[in-house]
XYZ file of C-alpha atoms in Angstrom:
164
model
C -5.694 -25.532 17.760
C -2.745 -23.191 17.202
C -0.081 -22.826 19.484
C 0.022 -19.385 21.003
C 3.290 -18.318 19.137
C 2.009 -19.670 15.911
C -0.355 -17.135 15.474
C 2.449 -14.363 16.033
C 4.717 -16.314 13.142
C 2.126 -16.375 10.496
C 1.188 -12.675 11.349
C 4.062 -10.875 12.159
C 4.893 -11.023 7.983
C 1.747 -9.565 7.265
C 1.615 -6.946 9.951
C 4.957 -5.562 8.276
C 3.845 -5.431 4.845
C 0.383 -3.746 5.764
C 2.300 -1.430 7.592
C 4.912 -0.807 4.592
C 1.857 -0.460 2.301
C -0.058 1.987 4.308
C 3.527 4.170 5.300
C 3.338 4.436 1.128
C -0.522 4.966 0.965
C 0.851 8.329 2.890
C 0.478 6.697 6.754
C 3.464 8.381 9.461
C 5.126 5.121 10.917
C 3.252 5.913 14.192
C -0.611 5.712 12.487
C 0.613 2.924 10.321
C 1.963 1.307 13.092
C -1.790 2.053 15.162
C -3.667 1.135 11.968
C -1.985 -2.326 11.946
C -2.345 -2.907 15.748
C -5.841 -2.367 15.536
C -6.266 -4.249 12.310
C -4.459 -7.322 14.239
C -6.662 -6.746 17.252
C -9.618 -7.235 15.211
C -8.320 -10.467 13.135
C -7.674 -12.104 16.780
C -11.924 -10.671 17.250
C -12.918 -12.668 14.453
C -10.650 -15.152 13.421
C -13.007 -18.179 13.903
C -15.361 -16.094 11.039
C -12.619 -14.664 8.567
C -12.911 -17.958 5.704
C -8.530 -18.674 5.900
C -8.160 -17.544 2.174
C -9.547 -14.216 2.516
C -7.773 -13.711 5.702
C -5.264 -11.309 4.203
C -7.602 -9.452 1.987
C -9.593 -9.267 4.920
C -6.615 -8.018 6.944
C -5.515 -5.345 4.098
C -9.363 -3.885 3.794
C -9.908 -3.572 8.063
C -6.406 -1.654 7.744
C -7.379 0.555 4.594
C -10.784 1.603 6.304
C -8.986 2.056 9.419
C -6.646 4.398 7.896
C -8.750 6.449 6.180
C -11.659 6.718 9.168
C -8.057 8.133 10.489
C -7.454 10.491 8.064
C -11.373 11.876 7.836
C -10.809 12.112 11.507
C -7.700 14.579 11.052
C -9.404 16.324 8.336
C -5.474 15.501 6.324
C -4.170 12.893 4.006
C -0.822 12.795 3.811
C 1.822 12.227 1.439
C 4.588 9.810 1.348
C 7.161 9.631 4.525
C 10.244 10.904 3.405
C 11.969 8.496 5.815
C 11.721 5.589 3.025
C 15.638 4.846 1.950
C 16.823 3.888 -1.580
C 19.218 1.077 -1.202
C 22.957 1.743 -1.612
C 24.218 1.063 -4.959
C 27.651 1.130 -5.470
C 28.688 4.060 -7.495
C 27.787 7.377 -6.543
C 26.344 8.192 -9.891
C 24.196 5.219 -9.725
C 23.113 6.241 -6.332
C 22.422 9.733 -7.560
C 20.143 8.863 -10.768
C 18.316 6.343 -8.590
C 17.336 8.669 -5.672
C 16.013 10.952 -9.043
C 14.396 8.471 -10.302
C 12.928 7.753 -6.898
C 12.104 11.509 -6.350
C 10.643 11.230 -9.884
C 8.015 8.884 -9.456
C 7.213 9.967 -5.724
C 5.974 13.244 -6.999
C 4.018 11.658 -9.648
C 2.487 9.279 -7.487
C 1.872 11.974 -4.891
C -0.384 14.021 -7.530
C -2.594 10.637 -8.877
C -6.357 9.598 -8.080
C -5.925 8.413 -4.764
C -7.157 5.182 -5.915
C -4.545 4.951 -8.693
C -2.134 5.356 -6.132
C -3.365 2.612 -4.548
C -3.421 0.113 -6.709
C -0.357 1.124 -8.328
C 1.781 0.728 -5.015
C -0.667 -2.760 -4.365
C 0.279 -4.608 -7.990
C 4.063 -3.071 -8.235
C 5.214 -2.948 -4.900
C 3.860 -5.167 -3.061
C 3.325 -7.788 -5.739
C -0.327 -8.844 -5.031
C -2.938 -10.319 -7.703
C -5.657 -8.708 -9.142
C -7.605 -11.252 -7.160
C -5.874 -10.125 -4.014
C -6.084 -6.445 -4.995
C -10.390 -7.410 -5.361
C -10.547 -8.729 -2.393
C -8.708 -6.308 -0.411
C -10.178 -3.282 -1.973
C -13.899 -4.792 -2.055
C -13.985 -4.284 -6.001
C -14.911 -6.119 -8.814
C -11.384 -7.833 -10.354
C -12.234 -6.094 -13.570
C -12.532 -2.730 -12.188
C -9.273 -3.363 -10.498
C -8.006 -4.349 -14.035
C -9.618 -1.251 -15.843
C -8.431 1.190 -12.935
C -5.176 -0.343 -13.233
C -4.903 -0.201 -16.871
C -5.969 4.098 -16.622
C -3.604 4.771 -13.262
C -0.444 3.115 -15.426
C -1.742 4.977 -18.757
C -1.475 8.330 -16.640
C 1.544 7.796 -14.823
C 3.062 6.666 -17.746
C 2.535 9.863 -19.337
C 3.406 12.129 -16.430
C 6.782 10.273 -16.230
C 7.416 10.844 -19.619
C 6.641 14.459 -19.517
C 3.332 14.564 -21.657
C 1.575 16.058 -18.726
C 2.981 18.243 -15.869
């Protein structure tokens, strides 16, 4: 049996990154911040039936559907918070082409498939598998692959200019 702060320890990591992921998916902290309550609430629900190595796909796809039953609620999605910071580099130049950079691929993420936003931000940012990407999205691993594959093929392009 856990101990009642162990099950804040081994969540508390995972609360932040959901909430990181789904401020990027285009989330204000506040929703995010709901979505992730809510998502935690429900883990708590059914943590004798979530199998323990699905338990953070399972915890990514609750907050996903939570966020968008949020958005089809509000009739919006929206875009990125403008609140995320670039970390200070140490010359003001580097600072400068970084935040364009930054600006750069925020606009081209902004105008992608929704769902090649997602994984995108899922297998760059946040590091997770294509297994883990599967499982969280509820889609076949080589979907996720072949999405992937077409959502870095576009971006690619847009970043280089080939498309505006």
């Amino acid at each position: 049996m856990m101990e009642p702060g162990q099950l804040h320890q081994i969540l508390k990591p995972k609360m932040m990154e959901i909430q990181k992921y789904l401020i990027r998916l285009g989330a204000t902290c506040a929703d995010a911040e709901d979505v992730v309550q809510d998502t935690v609430y429900k883990a708590i629900l059914y943590l004798d039936s979530i199998e323990a190595s699905k338990f953070s796909a399972w915890m990514y796809k609750v907050a996903i559907n939570r966020y968008y039953d949020l958005c089809r609620r509000n009739k919006r999605f929206q875009l990125f918070d403008e609140s995320i910071e670039v970390p200070d580099l140490e010359l003001p130049e580097d600072k400068l082409l970084q935040q364009e950079r930054r600006e750069d691929i925020e606009r081209i993420l902004s105008v992608l498939q929704p769902l090649h936003r997602q994984l995108l931000i899922m297998k760059y940012e946040l590091d997770m598998s294509y297994l883990e990407i599967s499982d969280a999205l509820g889609i076949k691993v080589e979907i996720v692959k072949a999405t992937l594959y077409r959502a870095r093929k576009q971006f690619q392009k847009m970043y280089r200019g080939d498309v505006k």
